[in-house]
Short mmCIF file of C-alpha atoms and ligand atoms in Angstrom, two decimals:
data_model
loop_
_atom_site.label_atom_id
_atom_site.label_comp_id
_atom_site.label_asym_id
_atom_site.label_seq_id
_atom_site.Cartn_x
_atom_site.Cartn_y
_atom_site.Cartn_z
CA MET A 1 -7.32 -20.76 -0.42
CA SER A 2 -3.55 -20.79 -0.08
CA VAL A 3 -0.86 -18.64 -1.63
CA SER A 4 2.12 -20.47 -3.09
CA PRO A 5 5.38 -19.83 -1.27
CA LEU A 6 7.72 -17.54 -3.16
CA THR A 7 10.37 -19.43 -5.08
CA ASP A 8 14.06 -18.59 -4.73
CA THR A 9 13.81 -16.77 -8.07
CA GLN A 10 10.91 -14.64 -6.81
CA LEU A 11 12.71 -13.89 -3.55
CA HIS A 12 15.79 -12.92 -5.52
CA GLN A 13 13.66 -10.63 -7.68
CA TYR A 14 12.16 -8.94 -4.59
CA ARG A 15 15.62 -8.38 -3.09
CA THR A 16 17.25 -7.13 -6.30
CA GLU A 17 14.37 -5.38 -8.13
CA GLY A 18 12.40 -4.25 -5.05
CA TYR A 19 9.09 -5.85 -6.02
CA VAL A 20 7.48 -9.19 -6.82
CA HIS A 21 4.07 -10.35 -8.06
CA LEU A 22 2.31 -12.58 -5.53
CA GLY A 23 -0.47 -13.88 -7.79
CA LEU A 24 -3.96 -14.45 -6.40
CA VAL A 25 -4.22 -13.65 -2.66
CA MET A 26 -8.01 -13.12 -2.24
CA ASP A 27 -10.71 -15.62 -3.06
CA GLU A 28 -13.99 -14.46 -4.59
CA ALA A 29 -15.95 -14.43 -1.30
CA THR A 30 -13.30 -12.34 0.48
CA LEU A 31 -13.05 -10.02 -2.49
CA GLU A 32 -16.82 -9.46 -2.42
CA ALA A 33 -16.89 -8.84 1.35
CA ILE A 34 -14.01 -6.38 1.16
CA ARG A 35 -15.51 -4.57 -1.84
CA GLU A 36 -18.70 -4.13 0.16
CA GLU A 37 -16.75 -2.61 3.05
CA GLU A 38 -14.93 -0.31 0.62
CA GLN A 39 -18.27 0.86 -0.78
CA GLY A 40 -19.43 1.78 2.72
CA PHE A 41 -16.38 3.96 3.40
CA ARG A 42 -16.59 5.54 -0.05
CA ASN A 43 -20.29 6.40 0.26
CA ARG A 44 -19.63 8.04 3.59
CA LYS A 45 -16.72 10.08 2.27
CA LEU A 46 -18.65 11.14 -0.83
CA ARG A 47 -21.56 12.31 1.30
CA ALA A 48 -19.14 14.48 3.26
CA ASP A 49 -17.33 15.79 0.16
CA PRO A 50 -19.15 15.29 -3.19
CA ALA A 51 -16.10 16.70 -5.06
CA LEU A 52 -14.37 13.37 -4.38
CA ALA A 53 -16.59 11.84 -7.09
CA ASN A 54 -13.92 12.65 -9.67
CA GLN A 55 -10.86 12.30 -7.44
CA THR A 56 -9.23 9.54 -5.42
CA VAL A 57 -10.97 8.43 -2.24
CA PHE A 58 -8.72 7.18 0.57
CA ALA A 59 -9.87 5.31 3.66
CA SER A 60 -6.98 4.57 6.05
CA GLN A 61 -6.51 2.25 9.01
CA VAL A 62 -9.86 0.65 8.36
CA CYS A 63 -9.24 -2.61 10.27
CA HIS A 64 -11.07 -1.34 13.34
CA TYR A 65 -14.28 -0.75 11.43
CA ALA A 66 -14.24 -3.48 8.80
CA PRO A 67 -14.25 -7.14 9.93
CA ALA A 68 -13.55 -8.66 6.49
CA VAL A 69 -10.54 -6.37 6.07
CA ARG A 70 -9.37 -7.12 9.61
CA ASN A 71 -9.66 -10.84 9.10
CA PHE A 72 -7.74 -10.64 5.85
CA CYS A 73 -4.96 -8.42 7.22
CA THR A 74 -4.43 -10.57 10.29
CA HIS A 75 -5.17 -14.08 8.97
CA GLY A 76 -5.09 -13.85 5.16
CA PRO A 77 -3.37 -16.55 3.08
CA HIS A 78 -0.73 -14.03 1.96
CA LEU A 79 0.80 -13.92 5.46
CA SER A 80 3.03 -16.92 4.83
CA VAL A 81 4.59 -15.03 1.94
CA VAL A 82 4.84 -11.82 4.02
CA LYS A 83 6.87 -13.83 6.55
CA GLN A 84 9.22 -14.89 3.76
CA LEU A 85 9.77 -11.22 2.94
CA VAL A 86 9.82 -9.61 6.40
CA GLY A 87 10.83 -12.41 8.79
CA ALA A 88 9.09 -14.41 11.52
CA ASP A 89 7.95 -11.42 13.62
CA VAL A 90 5.50 -9.34 11.62
CA ALA A 91 3.47 -6.28 12.57
CA LEU A 92 0.48 -5.05 10.60
CA TRP A 93 1.34 -1.39 10.46
CA PHE A 94 -0.89 0.38 7.93
CA ASN A 95 -3.85 -0.44 5.69
CA GLN A 96 -5.76 1.68 3.21
CA PHE A 97 -8.38 1.62 0.48
CA VAL A 98 -7.42 3.71 -2.53
CA THR A 99 -10.29 4.18 -4.96
CA LYS A 100 -9.31 6.10 -8.04
CA ASN A 101 -12.47 7.57 -9.50
CA PRO A 102 -12.57 8.47 -13.19
CA ASP A 103 -11.33 12.05 -13.24
CA ALA A 104 -12.14 12.94 -16.85
CA ASP A 105 -8.38 13.30 -17.38
CA THR A 106 -8.10 16.37 -15.18
CA GLY A 107 -5.01 14.89 -13.53
CA ARG A 108 -6.55 14.87 -10.07
CA SER A 109 -6.32 11.12 -9.64
CA GLU A 110 -2.55 10.90 -10.21
CA PHE A 111 -0.53 9.60 -7.24
CA PRO A 112 3.04 10.80 -7.86
CA TRP A 113 6.29 8.86 -7.43
CA HIS A 114 7.14 8.16 -3.81
CA GLN A 115 8.51 5.60 -1.40
CA ASP A 116 6.05 4.56 1.31
CA ASN A 117 8.81 5.24 3.83
CA GLY A 118 8.93 8.81 2.44
CA TYR A 119 5.67 9.44 4.32
CA VAL A 120 6.61 7.63 7.53
CA ALA A 121 10.05 6.03 7.75
CA ILE A 122 10.57 2.55 9.16
CA ASP A 123 13.87 1.41 10.64
CA PRO A 124 15.12 -1.08 9.59
CA PRO A 125 13.42 -0.53 6.23
CA THR A 126 12.45 -4.19 5.83
CA ASN A 127 8.76 -3.34 5.63
CA VAL A 128 6.70 -4.55 2.70
CA THR A 129 3.61 -3.12 1.02
CA VAL A 130 1.13 -5.65 -0.35
CA TRP A 131 -0.96 -3.80 -2.95
CA ILE A 132 -4.09 -5.75 -3.89
CA ALA A 133 -6.28 -5.04 -6.90
CA LEU A 134 -10.01 -5.12 -6.11
CA ASP A 135 -10.72 -4.65 -9.84
CA ASP A 136 -8.69 -5.76 -12.83
CA VAL A 137 -6.06 -3.02 -13.20
CA ASP A 138 -3.87 -1.95 -16.11
CA GLU A 139 -2.32 1.18 -17.61
CA ASN A 140 -5.76 2.47 -18.66
CA ASN A 141 -7.45 2.57 -15.26
CA GLY A 142 -4.54 3.65 -13.08
CA CYS A 143 -2.56 0.58 -12.02
CA VAL A 144 0.50 1.06 -9.84
CA TYR A 145 3.90 1.42 -11.53
CA VAL A 146 7.09 0.41 -9.72
CA LEU A 147 10.61 1.58 -10.48
CA PRO A 148 12.88 -1.49 -10.44
CA ARG A 149 15.97 -1.28 -8.21
CA SER A 150 14.92 2.11 -6.82
CA HIS A 151 15.01 0.69 -3.27
CA GLU A 152 18.81 0.57 -3.61
CA LYS A 153 18.88 4.39 -3.42
CA GLY A 154 17.85 4.31 0.27
CA LEU A 155 15.38 6.78 1.73
CA LEU A 156 15.00 9.80 -0.56
CA ASP A 157 14.13 13.37 0.31
CA HIS A 158 10.41 13.77 -0.40
CA ARG A 159 8.79 17.17 -1.00
CA ARG A 160 5.16 18.26 -1.30
CA LYS A 161 4.01 17.99 -4.90
CA SER A 162 2.73 21.55 -4.73
CA GLU A 163 1.44 23.96 -2.08
CA ASP A 164 -2.15 22.84 -2.59
CA ASN A 165 -1.41 19.11 -2.88
CA TRP A 166 -0.56 16.94 0.14
CA HIS A 167 1.21 14.25 -1.89
CA LEU A 168 4.91 13.87 -1.22
CA THR A 169 7.13 13.10 -4.18
CA VAL A 170 10.65 12.91 -5.58
CA PRO A 171 11.82 13.65 -9.13
CA VAL A 172 12.07 10.42 -11.15
CA GLU A 173 13.21 9.80 -14.69
CA GLY A 174 11.63 6.87 -16.45
CA GLU A 175 8.25 5.24 -16.71
CA GLY A 176 8.59 2.32 -14.34
CA VAL A 177 6.93 -1.05 -14.78
CA PRO A 178 3.11 -1.29 -14.69
CA ALA A 179 1.79 -3.89 -12.25
CA VAL A 180 -1.04 -5.27 -14.38
CA LEU A 181 -3.22 -7.40 -12.10
CA LYS A 182 -6.51 -9.24 -12.08
CA ALA A 183 -8.93 -8.56 -9.21
CA GLY A 184 -7.68 -10.38 -6.12
CA GLU A 185 -4.04 -10.44 -7.27
CA ALA A 186 -1.27 -8.54 -5.50
CA VAL A 187 2.13 -7.03 -6.03
CA ALA A 188 4.52 -6.67 -3.08
CA PHE A 189 7.20 -3.98 -2.92
CA THR A 190 9.59 -2.71 -0.30
CA GLY A 191 9.04 0.46 1.73
CA LEU A 192 11.85 2.04 -0.29
CA THR A 193 10.62 1.06 -3.76
CA LEU A 194 9.53 4.08 -5.78
CA HIS A 195 5.99 3.68 -7.11
CA ARG A 196 3.17 5.81 -8.46
CA SER A 197 -0.15 5.55 -10.25
CA LYS A 198 -1.40 7.54 -13.19
CA LEU A 199 -4.93 8.51 -14.26
CA ASN A 200 -8.04 6.43 -14.49
CA HIS A 201 -9.17 6.94 -18.09
CA THR A 202 -12.18 4.61 -17.82
CA ASP A 203 -15.68 5.43 -16.63
CA ARG A 204 -15.54 3.15 -13.57
CA PRO A 205 -13.72 3.46 -10.22
CA ARG A 206 -10.44 1.57 -9.86
CA ARG A 207 -10.55 0.00 -6.41
CA ALA A 208 -7.47 -1.17 -4.52
CA PHE A 209 -6.49 -2.05 -0.98
CA PHE A 210 -2.97 -2.08 0.37
CA ILE A 211 -1.39 -3.30 3.57
CA GLU A 212 2.00 -2.45 5.01
CA TYR A 213 3.74 -4.95 7.26
CA ALA A 214 6.91 -4.21 9.23
CA GLU A 215 9.27 -6.22 11.39
CA ALA A 216 7.63 -6.32 14.82
CA GLY A 217 10.85 -4.98 16.38
CA ALA A 218 11.17 -2.05 13.94
CA ARG A 219 10.79 1.65 14.77
CA TYR A 220 8.89 4.35 12.91
CA GLY A 221 9.58 8.05 12.60
CA ARG A 222 8.30 11.15 10.85
CA THR A 223 10.85 13.83 9.96
CA ASP A 224 10.24 15.97 13.00
CA GLU A 225 9.66 13.22 15.56
CA ALA A 226 11.86 10.83 17.55
CA TRP A 227 11.81 7.15 16.55
CA GLN A 228 9.09 5.10 18.24
CA PRO A 229 8.60 1.34 18.34
CA VAL A 230 6.19 0.27 15.60
CA VAL A 231 4.21 -1.68 18.22
CA ASP A 232 3.57 1.57 20.13
CA SER A 233 1.52 2.95 17.25
CA PRO A 234 -2.18 2.56 18.18
CA ASN A 235 -3.02 0.98 14.81
CA THR A 236 -0.33 -1.70 14.92
CA TRP A 237 -1.09 -5.35 15.56
CA VAL A 238 1.47 -8.14 15.64
CA VAL A 239 0.19 -10.81 13.25
CA ALA A 240 3.06 -13.32 13.48
CA GLY A 241 5.68 -14.05 16.11
CA ALA A 242 6.25 -11.36 18.74
CA ALA A 243 7.90 -7.99 19.26
CA PRO A 244 11.07 -7.98 21.39
CA LEU A 245 10.43 -6.81 24.94
CA PRO A 246 11.90 -3.35 25.57
CA GLU A 247 14.66 -2.97 28.21
CA ASP A 248 12.41 -1.02 30.56
CA PHE A 249 9.36 -3.29 30.34
O1 AKG B 1 -3.23 2.95 -5.25
C1 AKG B 1 -2.63 3.89 -5.78
O2 AKG B 1 -3.05 4.44 -6.78
C2 AKG B 1 -1.32 4.33 -5.20
C3 AKG B 1 -1.44 4.48 -3.73
C4 AKG B 1 -0.11 4.62 -3.06
O3 AKG B 1 0.91 4.40 -3.63
C5 AKG B 1 -0.09 5.03 -1.65
O4 AKG B 1 -1.15 5.36 -1.08
O5 AKG B 1 1.02 5.03 -1.07
#
């Protein structure tokens, strides 16, 4: 399958609003293969911690272990559009399954407002997150909400949600816009776009997979660390173009 190039209007929306819908990016066979890989990670995690059955299950940097995911992240039909958003030199920088189990409305499956760069900053912040629904998602089962134009605020100061919760967050007023998607469809947003997801009120898991791509020449940094080239991170792979050679190569 192929993904239609973004029109000038869509590119303008991404630049001004901080997000854009990409439409269908995964065909049925890929979707099935990736769902099967997700199930494998989830089963393993649930065996280790049965309490996750009514919380969100995360499986990060799964490319090494999951060939269908790896093939999609490095050769998927969405990459042409990613190049439109990031530029010719693109590094696959992060990938993660996020499976929001029904939590019986206890609040444990909420993912609070944050910018992806609030966890690990990227410089320049031209990175994009491609968030792909593996199930149909809407307001009832915990779709992602984006806050239009929030990327214009720059990198915000994120704090732990609470002492016993590892999520980082910032105070936000407003609801945001729900990204209602069919399985296999994606929304793309910038590393500075505030987003969140609410509870899964259904009785079935809400499965999603997201990928972050950065400029291959970008640097990454956590608050207490010096900037490092993105390509020096062990999980990074350049999927288009090339990274610039460092001075001391
Ligand atoms: O998939 C979700 O519910 C939100 C996940 C998210 O925003 C993240 O992991 O950064």
